[in-house]
Coordinates of C-alpha atoms and ligand atoms in Angstrom, one line a residue:
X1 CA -121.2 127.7 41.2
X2 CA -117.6 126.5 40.1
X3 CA -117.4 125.5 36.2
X4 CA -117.4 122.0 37.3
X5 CA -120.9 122.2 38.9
X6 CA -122.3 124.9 35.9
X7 CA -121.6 122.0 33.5
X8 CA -123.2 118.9 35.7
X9 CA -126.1 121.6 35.9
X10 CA -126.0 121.6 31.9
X11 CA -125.9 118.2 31.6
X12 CA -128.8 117.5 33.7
X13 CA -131.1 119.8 31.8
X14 CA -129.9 118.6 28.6
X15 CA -130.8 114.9 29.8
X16 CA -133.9 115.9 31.1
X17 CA -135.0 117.7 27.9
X18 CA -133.6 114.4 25.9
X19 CA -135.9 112.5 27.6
X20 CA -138.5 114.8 27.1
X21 CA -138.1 114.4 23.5
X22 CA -137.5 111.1 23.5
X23 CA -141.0 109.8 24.7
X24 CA -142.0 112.5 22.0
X25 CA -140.2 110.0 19.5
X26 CA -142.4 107.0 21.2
X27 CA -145.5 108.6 20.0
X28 CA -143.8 109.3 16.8
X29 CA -143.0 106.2 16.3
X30 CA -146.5 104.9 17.6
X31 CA -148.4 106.9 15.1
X32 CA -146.3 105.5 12.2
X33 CA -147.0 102.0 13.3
X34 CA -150.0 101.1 15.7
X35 CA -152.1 103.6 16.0
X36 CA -155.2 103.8 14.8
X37 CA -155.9 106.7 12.3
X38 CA -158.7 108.5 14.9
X39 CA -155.7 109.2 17.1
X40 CA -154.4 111.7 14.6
X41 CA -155.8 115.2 15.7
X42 CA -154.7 114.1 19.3
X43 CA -151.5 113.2 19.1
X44 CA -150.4 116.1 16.7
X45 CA -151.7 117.8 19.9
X46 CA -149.6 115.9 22.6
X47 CA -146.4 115.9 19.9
X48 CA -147.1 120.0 20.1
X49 CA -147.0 120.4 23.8
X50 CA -143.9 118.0 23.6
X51 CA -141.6 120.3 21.5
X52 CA -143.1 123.9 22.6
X53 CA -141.7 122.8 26.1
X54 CA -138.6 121.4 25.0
X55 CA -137.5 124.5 23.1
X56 CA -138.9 127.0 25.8
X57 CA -136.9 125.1 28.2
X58 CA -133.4 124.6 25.3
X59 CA -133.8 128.5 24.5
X60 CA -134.1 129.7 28.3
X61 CA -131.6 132.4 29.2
X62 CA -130.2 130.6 31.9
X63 CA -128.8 128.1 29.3
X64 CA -126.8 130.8 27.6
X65 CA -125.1 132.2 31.0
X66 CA -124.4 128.7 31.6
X67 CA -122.6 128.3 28.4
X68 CA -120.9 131.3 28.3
X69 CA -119.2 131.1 31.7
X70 CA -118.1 127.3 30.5
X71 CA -116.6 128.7 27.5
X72 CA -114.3 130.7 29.2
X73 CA -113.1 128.1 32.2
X74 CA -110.5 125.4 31.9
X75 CA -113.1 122.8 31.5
X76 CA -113.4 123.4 27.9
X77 CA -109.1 123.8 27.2
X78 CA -108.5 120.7 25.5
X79 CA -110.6 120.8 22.6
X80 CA -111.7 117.5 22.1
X81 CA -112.3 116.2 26.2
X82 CA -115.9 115.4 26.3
X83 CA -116.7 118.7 28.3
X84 CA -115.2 120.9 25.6
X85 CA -117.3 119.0 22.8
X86 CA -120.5 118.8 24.7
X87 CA -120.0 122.9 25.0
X88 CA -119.2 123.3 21.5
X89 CA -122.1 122.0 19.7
X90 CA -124.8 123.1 22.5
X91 CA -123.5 126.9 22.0
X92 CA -124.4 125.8 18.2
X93 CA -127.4 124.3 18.4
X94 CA -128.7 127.2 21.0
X95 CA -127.5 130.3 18.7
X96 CA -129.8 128.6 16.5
X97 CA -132.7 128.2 18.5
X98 CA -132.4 131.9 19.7
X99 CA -131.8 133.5 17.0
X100 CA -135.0 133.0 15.2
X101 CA -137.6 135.3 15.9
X102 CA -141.1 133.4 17.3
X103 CA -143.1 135.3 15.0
X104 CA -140.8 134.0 12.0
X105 CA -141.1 130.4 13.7
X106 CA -144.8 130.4 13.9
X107 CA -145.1 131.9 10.4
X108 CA -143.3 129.0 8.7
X109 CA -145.3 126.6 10.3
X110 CA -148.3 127.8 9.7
X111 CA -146.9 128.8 5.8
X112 CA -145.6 125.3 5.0
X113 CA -148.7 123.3 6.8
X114 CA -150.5 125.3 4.1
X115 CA -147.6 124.9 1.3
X116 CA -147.9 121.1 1.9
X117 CA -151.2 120.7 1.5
X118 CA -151.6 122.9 -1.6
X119 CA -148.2 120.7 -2.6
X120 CA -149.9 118.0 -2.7
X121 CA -153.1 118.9 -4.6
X122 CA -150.5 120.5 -7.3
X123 CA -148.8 116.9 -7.2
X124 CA -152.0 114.8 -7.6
X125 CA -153.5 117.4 -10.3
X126 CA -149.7 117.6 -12.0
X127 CA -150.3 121.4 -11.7
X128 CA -147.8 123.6 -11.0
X129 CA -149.5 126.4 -10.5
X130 CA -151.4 125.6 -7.5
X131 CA -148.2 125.3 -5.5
X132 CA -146.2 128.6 -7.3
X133 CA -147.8 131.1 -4.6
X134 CA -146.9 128.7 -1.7
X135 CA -143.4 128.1 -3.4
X136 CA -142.7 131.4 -3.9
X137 CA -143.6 132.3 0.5
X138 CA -141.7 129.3 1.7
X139 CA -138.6 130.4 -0.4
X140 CA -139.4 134.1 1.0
X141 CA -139.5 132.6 4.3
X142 CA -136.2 130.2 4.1
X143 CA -134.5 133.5 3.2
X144 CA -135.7 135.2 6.1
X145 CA -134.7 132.0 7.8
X146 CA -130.6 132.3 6.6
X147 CA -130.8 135.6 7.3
X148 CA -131.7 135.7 11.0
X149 CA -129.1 132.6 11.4
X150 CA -126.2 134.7 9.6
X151 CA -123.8 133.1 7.4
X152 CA -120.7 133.3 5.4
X153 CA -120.7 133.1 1.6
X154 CA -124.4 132.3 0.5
X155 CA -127.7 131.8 2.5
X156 CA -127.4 128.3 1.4
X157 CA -124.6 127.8 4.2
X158 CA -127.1 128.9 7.0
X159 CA -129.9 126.2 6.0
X160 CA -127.3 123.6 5.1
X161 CA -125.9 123.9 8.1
X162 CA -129.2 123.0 10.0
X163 CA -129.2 119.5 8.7
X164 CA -124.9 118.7 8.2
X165 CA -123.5 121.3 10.8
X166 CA -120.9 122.7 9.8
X167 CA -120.8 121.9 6.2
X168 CA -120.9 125.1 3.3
X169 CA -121.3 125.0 -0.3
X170 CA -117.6 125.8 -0.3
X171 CA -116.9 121.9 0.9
X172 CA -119.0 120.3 -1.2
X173 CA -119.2 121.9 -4.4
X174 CA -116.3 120.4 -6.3
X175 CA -117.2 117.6 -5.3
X176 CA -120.8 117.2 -6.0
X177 CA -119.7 119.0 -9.7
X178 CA -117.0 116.0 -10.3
X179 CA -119.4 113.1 -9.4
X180 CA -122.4 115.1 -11.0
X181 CA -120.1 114.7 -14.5
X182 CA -118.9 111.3 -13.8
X183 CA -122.4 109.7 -13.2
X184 CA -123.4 111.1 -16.6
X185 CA -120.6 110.0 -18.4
X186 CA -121.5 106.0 -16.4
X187 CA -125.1 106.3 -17.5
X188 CA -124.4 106.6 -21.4
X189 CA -122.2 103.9 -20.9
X190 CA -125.0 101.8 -19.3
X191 CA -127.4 102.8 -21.8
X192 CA -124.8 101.9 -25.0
X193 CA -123.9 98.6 -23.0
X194 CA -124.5 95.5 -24.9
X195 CA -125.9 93.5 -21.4
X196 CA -128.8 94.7 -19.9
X197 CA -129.9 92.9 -16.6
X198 CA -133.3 91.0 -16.4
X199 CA -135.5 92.7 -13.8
X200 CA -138.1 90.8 -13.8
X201 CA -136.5 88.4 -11.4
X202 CA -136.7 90.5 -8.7
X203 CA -140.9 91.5 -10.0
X204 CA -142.2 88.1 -9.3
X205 CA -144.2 86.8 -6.8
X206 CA -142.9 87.4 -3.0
X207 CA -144.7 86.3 -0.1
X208 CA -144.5 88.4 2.1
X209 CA -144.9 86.5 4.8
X210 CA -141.5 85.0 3.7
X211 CA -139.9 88.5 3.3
X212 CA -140.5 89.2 6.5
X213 CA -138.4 85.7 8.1
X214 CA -136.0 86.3 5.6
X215 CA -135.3 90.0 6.4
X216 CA -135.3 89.6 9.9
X217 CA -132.4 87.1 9.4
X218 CA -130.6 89.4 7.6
X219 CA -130.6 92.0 9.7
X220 CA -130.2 89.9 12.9
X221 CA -127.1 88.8 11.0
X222 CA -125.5 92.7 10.6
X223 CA -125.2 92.4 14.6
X224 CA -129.1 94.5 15.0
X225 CA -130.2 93.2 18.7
X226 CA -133.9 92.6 18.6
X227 CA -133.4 92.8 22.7
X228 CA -132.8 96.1 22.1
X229 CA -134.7 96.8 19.0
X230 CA -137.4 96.4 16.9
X231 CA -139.0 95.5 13.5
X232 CA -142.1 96.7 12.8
X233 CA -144.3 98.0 9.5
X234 CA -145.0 101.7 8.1
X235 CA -145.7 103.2 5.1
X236 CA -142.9 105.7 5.2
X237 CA -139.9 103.3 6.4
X238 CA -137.8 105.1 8.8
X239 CA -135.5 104.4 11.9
X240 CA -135.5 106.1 15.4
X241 CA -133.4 105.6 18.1
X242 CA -135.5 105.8 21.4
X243 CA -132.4 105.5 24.3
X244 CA -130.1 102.9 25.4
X245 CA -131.7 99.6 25.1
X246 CA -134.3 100.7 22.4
X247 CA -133.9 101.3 18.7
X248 CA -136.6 101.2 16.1
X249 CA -136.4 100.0 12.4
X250 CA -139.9 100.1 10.1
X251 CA -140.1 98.7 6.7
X252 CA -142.7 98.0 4.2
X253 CA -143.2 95.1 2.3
X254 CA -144.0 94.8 -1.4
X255 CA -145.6 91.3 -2.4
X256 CA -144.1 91.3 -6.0
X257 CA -141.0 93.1 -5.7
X258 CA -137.6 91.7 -3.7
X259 CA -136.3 94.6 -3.7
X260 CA -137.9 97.4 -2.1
X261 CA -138.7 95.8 1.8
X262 CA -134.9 93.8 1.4
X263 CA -132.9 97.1 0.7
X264 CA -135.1 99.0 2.9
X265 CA -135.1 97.0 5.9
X266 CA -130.9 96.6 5.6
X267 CA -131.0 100.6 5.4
X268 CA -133.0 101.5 7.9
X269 CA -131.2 98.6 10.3
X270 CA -127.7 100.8 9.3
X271 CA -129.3 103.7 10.7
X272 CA -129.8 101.8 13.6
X273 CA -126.5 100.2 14.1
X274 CA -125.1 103.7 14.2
X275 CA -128.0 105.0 16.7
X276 CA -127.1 101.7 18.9
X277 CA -123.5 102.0 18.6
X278 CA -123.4 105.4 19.9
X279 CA -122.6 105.6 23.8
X280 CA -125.6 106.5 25.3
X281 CA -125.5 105.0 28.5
X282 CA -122.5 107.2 29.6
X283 CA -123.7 110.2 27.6
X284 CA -127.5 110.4 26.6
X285 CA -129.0 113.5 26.3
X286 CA -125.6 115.7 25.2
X287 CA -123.9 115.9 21.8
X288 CA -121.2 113.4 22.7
X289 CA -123.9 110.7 22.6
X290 CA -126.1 111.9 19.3
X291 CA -125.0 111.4 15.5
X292 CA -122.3 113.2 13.7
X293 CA -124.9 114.8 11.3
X294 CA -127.2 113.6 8.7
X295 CA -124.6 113.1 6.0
X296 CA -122.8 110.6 8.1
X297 CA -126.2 108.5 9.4
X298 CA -126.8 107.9 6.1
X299 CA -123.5 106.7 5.1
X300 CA -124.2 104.0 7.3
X301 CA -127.2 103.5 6.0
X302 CA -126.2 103.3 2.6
X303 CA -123.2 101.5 3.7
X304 CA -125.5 98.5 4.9
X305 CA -127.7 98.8 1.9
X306 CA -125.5 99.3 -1.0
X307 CA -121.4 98.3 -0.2
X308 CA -122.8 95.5 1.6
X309 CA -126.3 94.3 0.6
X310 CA -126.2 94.7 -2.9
X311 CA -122.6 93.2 -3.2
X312 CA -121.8 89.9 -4.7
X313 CA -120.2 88.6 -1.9
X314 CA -123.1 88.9 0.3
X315 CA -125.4 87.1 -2.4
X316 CA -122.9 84.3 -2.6
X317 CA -124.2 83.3 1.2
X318 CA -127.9 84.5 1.0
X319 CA -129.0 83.5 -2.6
X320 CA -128.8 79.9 -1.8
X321 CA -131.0 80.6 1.1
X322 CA -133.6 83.1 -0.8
X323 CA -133.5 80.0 -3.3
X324 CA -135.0 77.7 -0.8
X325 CA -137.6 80.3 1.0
X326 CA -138.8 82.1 -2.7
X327 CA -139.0 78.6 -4.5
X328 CA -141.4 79.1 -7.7
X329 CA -140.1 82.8 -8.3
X330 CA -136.3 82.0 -8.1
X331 CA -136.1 78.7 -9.6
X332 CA -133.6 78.3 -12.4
X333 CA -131.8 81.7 -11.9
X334 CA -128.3 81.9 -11.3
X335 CA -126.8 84.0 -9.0
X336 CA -124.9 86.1 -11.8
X337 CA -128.4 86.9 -13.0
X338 CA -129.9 87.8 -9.8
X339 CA -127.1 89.6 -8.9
X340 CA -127.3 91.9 -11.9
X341 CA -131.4 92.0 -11.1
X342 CA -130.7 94.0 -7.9
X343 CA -128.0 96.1 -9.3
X344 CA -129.8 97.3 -12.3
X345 CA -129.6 100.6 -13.5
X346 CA -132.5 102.5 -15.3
X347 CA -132.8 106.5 -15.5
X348 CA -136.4 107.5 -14.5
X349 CA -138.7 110.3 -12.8
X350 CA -138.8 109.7 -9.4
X351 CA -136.2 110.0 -7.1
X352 CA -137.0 108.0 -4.2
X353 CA -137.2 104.5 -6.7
X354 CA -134.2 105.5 -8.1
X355 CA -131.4 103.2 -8.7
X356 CA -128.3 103.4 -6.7
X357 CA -126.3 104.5 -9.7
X358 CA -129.1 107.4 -11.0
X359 CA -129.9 108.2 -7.2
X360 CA -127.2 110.9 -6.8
X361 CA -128.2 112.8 -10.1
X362 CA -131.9 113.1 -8.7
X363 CA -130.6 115.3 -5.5
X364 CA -127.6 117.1 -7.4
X365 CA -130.4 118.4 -9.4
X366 CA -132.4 119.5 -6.5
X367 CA -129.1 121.0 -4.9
X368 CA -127.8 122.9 -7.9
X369 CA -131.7 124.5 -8.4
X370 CA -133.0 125.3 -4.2
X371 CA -129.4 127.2 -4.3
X372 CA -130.7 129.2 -7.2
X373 CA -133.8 129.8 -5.5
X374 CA -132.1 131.3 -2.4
X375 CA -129.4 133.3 -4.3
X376 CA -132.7 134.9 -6.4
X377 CA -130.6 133.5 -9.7
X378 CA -133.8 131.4 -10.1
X379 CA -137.7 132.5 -9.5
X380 CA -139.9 129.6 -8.3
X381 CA -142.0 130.7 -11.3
X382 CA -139.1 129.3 -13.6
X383 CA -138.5 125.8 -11.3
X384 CA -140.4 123.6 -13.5
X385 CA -138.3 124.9 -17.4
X386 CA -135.1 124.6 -15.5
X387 CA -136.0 121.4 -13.8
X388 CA -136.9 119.7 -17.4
X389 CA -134.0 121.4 -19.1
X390 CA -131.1 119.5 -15.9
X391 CA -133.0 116.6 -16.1
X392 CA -133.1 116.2 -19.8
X393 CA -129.5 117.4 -19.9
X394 CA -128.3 114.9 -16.8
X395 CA -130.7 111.8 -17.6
X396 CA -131.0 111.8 -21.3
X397 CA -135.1 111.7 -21.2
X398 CA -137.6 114.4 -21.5
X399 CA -140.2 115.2 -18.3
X400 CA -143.2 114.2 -19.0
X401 CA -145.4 116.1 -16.4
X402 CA -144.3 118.2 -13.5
X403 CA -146.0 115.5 -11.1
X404 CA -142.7 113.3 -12.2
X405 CA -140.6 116.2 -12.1
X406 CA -140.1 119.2 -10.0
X407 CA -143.5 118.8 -7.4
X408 CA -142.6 115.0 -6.8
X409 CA -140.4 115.9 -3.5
X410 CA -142.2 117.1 -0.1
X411 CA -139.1 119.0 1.3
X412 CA -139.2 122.4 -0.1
X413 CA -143.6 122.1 0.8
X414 CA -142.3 121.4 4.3
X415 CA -139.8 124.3 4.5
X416 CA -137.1 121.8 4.3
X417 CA -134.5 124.0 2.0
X418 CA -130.9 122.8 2.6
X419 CA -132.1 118.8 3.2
X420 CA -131.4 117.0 0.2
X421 CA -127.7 117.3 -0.1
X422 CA -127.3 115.3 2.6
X423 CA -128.5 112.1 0.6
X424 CA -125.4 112.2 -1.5
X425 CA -123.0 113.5 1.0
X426 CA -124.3 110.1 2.4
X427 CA -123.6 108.0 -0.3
X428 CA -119.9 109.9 -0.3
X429 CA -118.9 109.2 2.9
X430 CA -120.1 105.2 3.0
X431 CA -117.7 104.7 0.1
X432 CA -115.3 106.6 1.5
X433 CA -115.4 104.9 4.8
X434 CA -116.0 101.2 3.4
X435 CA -112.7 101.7 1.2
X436 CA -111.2 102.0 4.7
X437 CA -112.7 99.1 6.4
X438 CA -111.5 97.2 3.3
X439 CA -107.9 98.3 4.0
X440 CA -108.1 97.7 7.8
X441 CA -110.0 94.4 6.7
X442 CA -108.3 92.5 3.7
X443 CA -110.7 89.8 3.9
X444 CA -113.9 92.0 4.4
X445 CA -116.0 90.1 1.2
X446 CA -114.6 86.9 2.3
X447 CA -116.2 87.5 5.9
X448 CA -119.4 88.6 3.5
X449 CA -119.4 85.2 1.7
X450 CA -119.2 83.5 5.1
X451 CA -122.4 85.3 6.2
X452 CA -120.2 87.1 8.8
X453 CA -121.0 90.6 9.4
X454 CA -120.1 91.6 12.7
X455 CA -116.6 92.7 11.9
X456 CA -117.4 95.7 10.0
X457 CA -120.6 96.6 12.8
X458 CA -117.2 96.5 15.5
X459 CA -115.2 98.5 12.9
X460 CA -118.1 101.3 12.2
X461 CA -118.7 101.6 16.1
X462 CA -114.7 101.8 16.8
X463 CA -114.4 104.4 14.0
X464 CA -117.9 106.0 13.5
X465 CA -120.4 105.9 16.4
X466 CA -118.9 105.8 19.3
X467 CA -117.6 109.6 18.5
X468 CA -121.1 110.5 18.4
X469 CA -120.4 114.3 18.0
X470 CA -117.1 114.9 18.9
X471 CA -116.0 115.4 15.2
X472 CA -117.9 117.6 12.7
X473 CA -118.6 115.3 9.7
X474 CA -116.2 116.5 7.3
X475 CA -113.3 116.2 10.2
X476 CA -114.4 112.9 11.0
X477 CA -113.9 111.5 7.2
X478 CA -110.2 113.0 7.6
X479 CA -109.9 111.2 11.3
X480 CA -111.4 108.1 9.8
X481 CA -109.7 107.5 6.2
X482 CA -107.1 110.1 6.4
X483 CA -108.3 112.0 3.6
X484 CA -110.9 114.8 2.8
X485 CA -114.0 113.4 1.6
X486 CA -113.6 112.7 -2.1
X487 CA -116.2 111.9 -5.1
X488 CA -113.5 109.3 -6.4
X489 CA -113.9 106.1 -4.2
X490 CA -118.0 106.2 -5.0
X491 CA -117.2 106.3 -8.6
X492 CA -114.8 104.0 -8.6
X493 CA -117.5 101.2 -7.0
X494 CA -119.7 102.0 -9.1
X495 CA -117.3 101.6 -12.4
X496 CA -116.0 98.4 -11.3
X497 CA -119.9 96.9 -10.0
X498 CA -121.6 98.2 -13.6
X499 CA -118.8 97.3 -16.0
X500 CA -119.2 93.9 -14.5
X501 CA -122.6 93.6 -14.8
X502 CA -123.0 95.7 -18.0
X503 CA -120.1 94.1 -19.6
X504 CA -118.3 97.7 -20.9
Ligands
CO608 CO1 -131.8 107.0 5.3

């Protein structure tokens, strides 16, 4: 076969298997939604059959002769020509597959099924030791893990790498240390502030039939096509992009809370901007068509969310509206008080209600202790005292019970080592790239205040998606703002947003 034939031979597997896995992401998607909770035991079972054939076929031989004789033909010369990418990261992602033995990849999924259910029996009893065995094989296993995948530096780099390819400790160290300072040094100023928001605005009464209308406007309004997408309730929310033409969002609505279902459903619709916005019509199924990495879907995420949704610009078009849809609970407030409502910050146990300023902290902590864990610098046995001691140290206020402290998380239960920095590498890049978009686009909050959003969807898609994978993530912050990725430009928003609101 000549190269040019070896890679449409690639491609065609690679589509084949994408498809494969994409009706696996139907079913997904259909047992987080509509299916009745009978179908359980079943669907686990088609979901199985779904990925053992997908990775038998991925980690076939033949795959690996295939890419080896493209790596050394002139289809892959210039380095970024689709071709040359799509080689690239599939030689990644198969060294991966194939270098883990089976015997380690059945063990870890039979260890953390176990480790998750213990996890949560620990969690519920707010007993530690119940989940310390379990801890202590997962961690034994992710080590195992880095060490069959190889790496430079410290295992961290090899489990990192899973979830931001490319990325080491090395990039992102200095600048989760910076931020980690900076955030502590903006929550004492918060808590010595003389204004404090009034939250309660936001923990009224919210029908959520209303919610819903209103959401869906807002959304429709950030350019999401609901001809090509959907909205749809969960108890987890997440996003999954099914192929061209079909991208799904799920929220959940709170009836006497704003907050949660609003912010939610304006994150999970920035995950699926980016998932629309890549080109999957001209190249589905290969890297060229998939996300960047984790870090850089939820930038835009965040983005959405946070830059956009929790702005004051934004408000200044929508409050009027949520006025007249949320009349008893919103009567009488001013915008300047609901806008502080939404923006409030208050340190507290559990990461995933965390505000958007404390957020951060929650996963530098988890960061700084599962690279312990994997160096041996910390036993699992010692988890919860160094847990309490961060947190104390980082948040100002003492752990009450390890159920609000170090078992609250499912990742490390579900072998998921290496996950969490990805949250705040997130959070990095969205300010980093919406400083941009405000450069490019002068009058960005102005369009904001106009309830015009599709200029910054067209600038994320120019910039951001329709790269899919041709850059890693850290060369794509350079290609899009010109600079490495930075802790500053996060700070900076958040200085300028809380000394407003705060009034220090
Ligand atoms: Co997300």
């Amino acid at each position: 076969m000549s190269a040019q034939e070896t890679y449409d031979a690639l491609v065609k597997e690679c589509k084949e298997l994408s498809l494969l896995a994409s009706t696996a992401s139907i079913l997904y998607w259909d047992q987080h939604s509509y299916m009745p909770p009978g179908g359980v035991a079943f669907r686990a079972e088609q979901l199985s059959v779904i990925s053992s054939l997908t990775h038998a076929r991925f980690t076939d031989p033949k795959i690996g002769d295939w890419l080896s004789e493209l790596e050394g033909s002139d289809l892959v010369k210039n380095e970024e020509s689709v071709e040359a990418v799509n080689v690239r990261e599939l030689r990644h992602q198969y060294d991966k597959q194939t270098k883990l033995p089976t015997d380690l990849v059945e063990e870890i999924t039979r260890t953390t099924s176990l480790a998750n259910e213990k996890w949560m029996e620990a969690r519920q009893k707010s007993d530690f030791k119940i989940f310390l065995p379990w801890l202590e094989k997962v961690v034994d296993l992710e080590k195992k893990k880095a060490e069959a995948y190889g790496y430079e530096g410290e295992p961290y780099n090899a489990l990192l790498d899973d979830y931001e390819p490319g990325a080491t400790v090395d990039d992102v160290i200095e600048v989760f240390k910076n931020l980690r300072n900076d955030l502590v040094t903006l929550l004492q100023k918060v808590k010595d502030a003389p204004k404090k928001p009034d939250v309660s605005i936001v923990e009224r009464e919210y029908d959520v039939g209303l919610q819903k209308i209103f959401g869906e406007s807002v959304v429709a309004s950030m350019g999401f096509d609901f001809n090509e997408g959907r909205l749809d309730i969960t108890t987890h929310p997440f996003c999954t992009g099914i192929g061209y033409g079909d991208t799904r969002i799920l929220t959940r609505y709170n009836p006497n809370r704003l907050n949660d279902a609003l912010f939610g459903t304006m994150h999970e619709a920035g995950h699926g901007l980016y998932e629309s916005g890549l080109d999957k019509v001209t190249h589905f199924g290969t890297p060229m068509g998939e996300s960047a990495s984790l870090g850089i879907h939820e930038s835009q995420s965040r983005m959405w969310e946070n830059q956009v949704g929790r702005s004051k610009s934004f408000w200044k078009y929508y409050f009027p509206q949520a006025q007249r849809l949320f009349r008893k609970s919103l009567a009488g407030v001013t915008l300047d008080d609901f806008y502080a409502a939404i923006n409030n910050v208050s340190p507290s146990y559990i990461r995933v209600e965390a505000d958007e300023a404390t957020y951060n902290l929650h996963i530098l902590l988890r960061f700084e202790l599962e690279r312990a864990l994997l160096t041996g610098d910390l036993k699992p046995a010692d988890v919860p005292g160094e847990w309490n001691e961060r947190f104390k140290k980082y948040f100002g206020i003492e752990v009450d019970k390890d159920s609000n402290g170090c078992l609250q998380d499912v990742h490390w239960s579900a072998g998921l080592v290496g996950y969490f920095p990805t949250y705040t590498l997130g959070n990095l890049y969205s300010a980093c790239f919406f400083n941009k978009a405000l450069e490019d686009m002068p009058d960005l909050y102005e369009q904001f205040e106009r309830g015009e959003f599709l200029k910054l969807r067209e600038w994320l898609r120019n910039n951001i998606h329709k790269h899919g994978r041709k850059y890693r993530a850290t060369k794509l912050c350079e290609k899009v703002t010109c600079k490495p990725l930075d802790y500053k430009p996060l700070i900076a928003y958040m200085n300028a947003k809380y000394s407003e609101i705060y009034g220090f």
